[in-house]
Amino acid sequence: MQIFKKMATVSILLLALSFSAFGVNPKQYLGKKHIPLHITADKLTAFDKKGLYIFEGNVIARRGDTTLKSDKMEVYKNLKTGDISKVICTGHVVITKENKKATANKAIYNATNSEVTLIGNAVVISGKNTIKAGRIVYYLNKDYVVSQESNKNKRVEVTIYPKEKENK
């Protein structure tokens, strides 16, 4: 039973990662414990003594109206404190919430630095607006995003549409 509590905590923190990509305050959302979390995967391997939990194969984590999908999700916890220190999602990472979507080859949540990094063909779409880059880093505590390309021949792409006025 204790491992399921740990996995629920891990998954909630992982979903916090996804909210940050959309500019949603994850701390505010995490306080709403009444919203259930549902995770499915083809396989779960738990190394409790090492503090490592690996979900593999069609990983889907859902909480409320947010869904995270990836091929693999590795969760690392600090053995002294029991807190999650890092979450790494690899392969076909897709995070969706309402009209927002983030995709990448890899997503990393680092609790020490309180940041989320989308790596490899990273794209964040909010409505019609988009950010495309090789790497998009969201600093949770500072509430800002840095985008950069690792390939010198490519550049960060951003498309911003003007806000549509209501017809009266």
Coordinates of C-alpha atoms in Angstrom, one line a residue:
M1 CA 0.0 0.0 0.0
Q2 CA 2.9 2.4 0.8
I3 CA 4.3 2.0 -2.7
F4 CA 0.9 3.1 -4.2
K5 CA 1.0 6.3 -2.0
K6 CA 4.5 7.0 -3.2
M7 CA 3.5 6.5 -6.8
A8 CA 0.5 8.7 -6.5
T9 CA 2.8 11.5 -5.0
V10 CA 5.3 10.9 -7.9
S11 CA 2.6 11.1 -10.5
I12 CA 1.1 14.3 -9.0
L13 CA 4.5 15.9 -9.1
L14 CA 4.9 14.7 -12.7
L15 CA 1.6 16.4 -13.6
A16 CA 2.9 19.5 -11.9
L17 CA 5.6 19.4 -14.6
S18 CA 2.9 19.4 -17.3
F19 CA 1.0 22.3 -15.8
S20 CA 4.1 24.4 -15.7
A21 CA 4.5 24.1 -19.5
F22 CA 1.2 25.9 -19.8
G23 CA 1.8 28.7 -17.3
V24 CA -0.6 27.2 -14.7
N25 CA 0.5 27.5 -11.1
P26 CA 1.2 23.8 -10.2
K27 CA 1.3 24.5 -6.4
Q28 CA -2.2 25.8 -6.5
Y29 CA -3.4 22.7 -8.4
L30 CA -1.5 20.3 -6.2
G31 CA -3.4 21.5 -3.2
K32 CA -6.6 20.0 -4.6
K33 CA -6.2 16.5 -3.3
H34 CA -9.8 15.5 -4.0
I35 CA -9.0 15.2 -7.7
P36 CA -8.0 11.6 -8.4
L37 CA -4.9 10.6 -10.4
H38 CA -5.0 7.6 -12.7
I39 CA -1.9 6.1 -14.2
T40 CA -1.7 3.2 -16.7
A41 CA 1.4 1.6 -18.2
D42 CA 2.3 -1.8 -19.7
K43 CA 4.9 -2.3 -16.9
L44 CA 6.0 -0.8 -13.5
T45 CA 9.3 -1.7 -12.0
A46 CA 9.9 -0.4 -8.5
F47 CA 13.3 -0.3 -6.9
D48 CA 12.2 1.0 -3.5
K49 CA 15.6 0.7 -1.8
K50 CA 17.2 2.8 -4.6
G51 CA 14.3 5.3 -4.8
L52 CA 13.6 4.5 -8.5
Y53 CA 10.2 3.7 -10.1
I54 CA 10.0 3.0 -13.8
F55 CA 6.8 3.0 -15.8
E56 CA 7.2 1.6 -19.3
G57 CA 5.0 1.2 -22.4
N58 CA 2.2 3.5 -23.3
V59 CA 2.4 5.4 -20.0
I60 CA -0.7 7.6 -19.5
A61 CA -1.2 9.7 -16.4
R62 CA -4.5 11.6 -16.0
R63 CA -5.6 14.1 -13.3
G64 CA -8.6 16.2 -13.9
D65 CA -8.5 17.7 -17.4
T66 CA -4.7 17.1 -17.8
T67 CA -3.2 14.1 -19.5
L68 CA 0.5 13.2 -19.8
K69 CA 1.6 10.4 -22.2
S70 CA 5.1 9.0 -22.9
D71 CA 6.8 5.7 -23.7
K72 CA 8.7 5.7 -20.4
M73 CA 8.6 7.5 -17.1
E74 CA 11.4 7.3 -14.5
V75 CA 10.8 8.7 -11.0
Y76 CA 13.6 9.3 -8.5
K77 CA 13.1 10.0 -4.9
N78 CA 15.5 11.3 -2.2
L79 CA 16.0 8.3 0.1
K80 CA 16.6 10.6 3.2
T81 CA 13.5 12.8 2.8
G82 CA 11.3 10.6 0.7
D83 CA 10.6 13.6 -1.6
I84 CA 10.7 13.3 -5.3
S85 CA 14.0 14.7 -6.7
K86 CA 13.5 14.1 -10.4
V87 CA 11.1 12.7 -13.0
I88 CA 12.2 11.9 -16.5
C89 CA 9.7 11.1 -19.3
T90 CA 11.1 9.8 -22.6
G91 CA 9.7 8.9 -26.0
H92 CA 6.7 10.7 -27.6
V93 CA 6.0 13.0 -24.6
V94 CA 2.7 14.7 -25.0
I95 CA 1.0 16.8 -22.3
T96 CA -2.5 18.1 -22.9
K97 CA -4.9 20.4 -21.0
E98 CA -7.9 22.1 -22.5
N99 CA -6.7 23.9 -25.7
K100 CA -3.0 23.6 -24.6
K101 CA -0.5 21.0 -25.7
A102 CA 3.2 20.4 -25.1
T103 CA 5.3 17.8 -27.0
A104 CA 8.9 16.7 -26.9
N105 CA 11.2 13.7 -27.1
K106 CA 12.0 14.1 -23.4
A107 CA 10.7 15.9 -20.4
I108 CA 12.6 16.4 -17.1
Y109 CA 11.3 17.7 -13.8
N110 CA 14.1 18.7 -11.4
A111 CA 12.8 19.4 -7.9
T112 CA 16.2 20.8 -6.7
N113 CA 16.1 23.6 -9.2
S114 CA 12.3 23.7 -9.4
E115 CA 12.4 23.5 -13.2
V116 CA 10.8 21.6 -16.1
T117 CA 12.8 21.0 -19.3
L118 CA 11.3 19.8 -22.6
I119 CA 14.1 18.5 -24.9
G120 CA 14.1 17.5 -28.5
N121 CA 11.5 18.9 -30.9
A122 CA 9.9 20.8 -28.0
V123 CA 6.7 22.5 -28.9
V124 CA 4.2 24.3 -26.6
I125 CA 0.9 25.3 -28.1
S126 CA -1.6 27.5 -26.3
G127 CA -4.7 28.2 -28.5
K128 CA -3.1 29.4 -31.7
N129 CA 0.1 30.6 -30.1
T130 CA 3.2 28.3 -30.4
I131 CA 6.8 28.0 -29.2
K132 CA 9.1 25.6 -31.0
A133 CA 12.7 25.0 -30.0
G134 CA 15.2 22.2 -29.3
R135 CA 14.9 22.9 -25.6
I136 CA 12.2 24.8 -23.5
V137 CA 12.9 25.3 -19.8
Y138 CA 10.3 26.5 -17.4
Y139 CA 11.5 27.8 -14.0
L140 CA 8.6 27.2 -11.6
N141 CA 9.7 29.4 -8.8
K142 CA 10.6 32.3 -11.0
D143 CA 7.7 31.9 -13.4
Y144 CA 9.5 32.3 -16.7
V145 CA 10.5 30.3 -19.7
V146 CA 13.8 30.1 -21.7
S147 CA 13.8 28.6 -25.1
Q148 CA 16.9 27.7 -27.1
E149 CA 18.0 25.7 -30.1
S150 CA 20.9 23.3 -29.7
N151 CA 21.5 23.2 -33.5
K152 CA 23.2 26.4 -34.7
N153 CA 21.5 26.2 -38.1
K154 CA 18.0 26.4 -36.4
R155 CA 16.3 29.1 -34.5
V156 CA 13.6 29.3 -31.9
E157 CA 10.2 29.9 -33.5
V158 CA 7.4 31.7 -31.7
T159 CA 4.0 32.6 -33.2
I160 CA 1.7 34.9 -31.3
Y161 CA -1.7 35.8 -32.4
P162 CA -3.5 39.0 -31.3
K163 CA -6.3 38.4 -28.8
E164 CA -9.6 38.1 -30.7
K165 CA -12.2 40.8 -29.8
E166 CA -15.7 39.7 -28.9
N167 CA -18.5 40.5 -31.3
K168 CA -21.3 42.3 -29.6

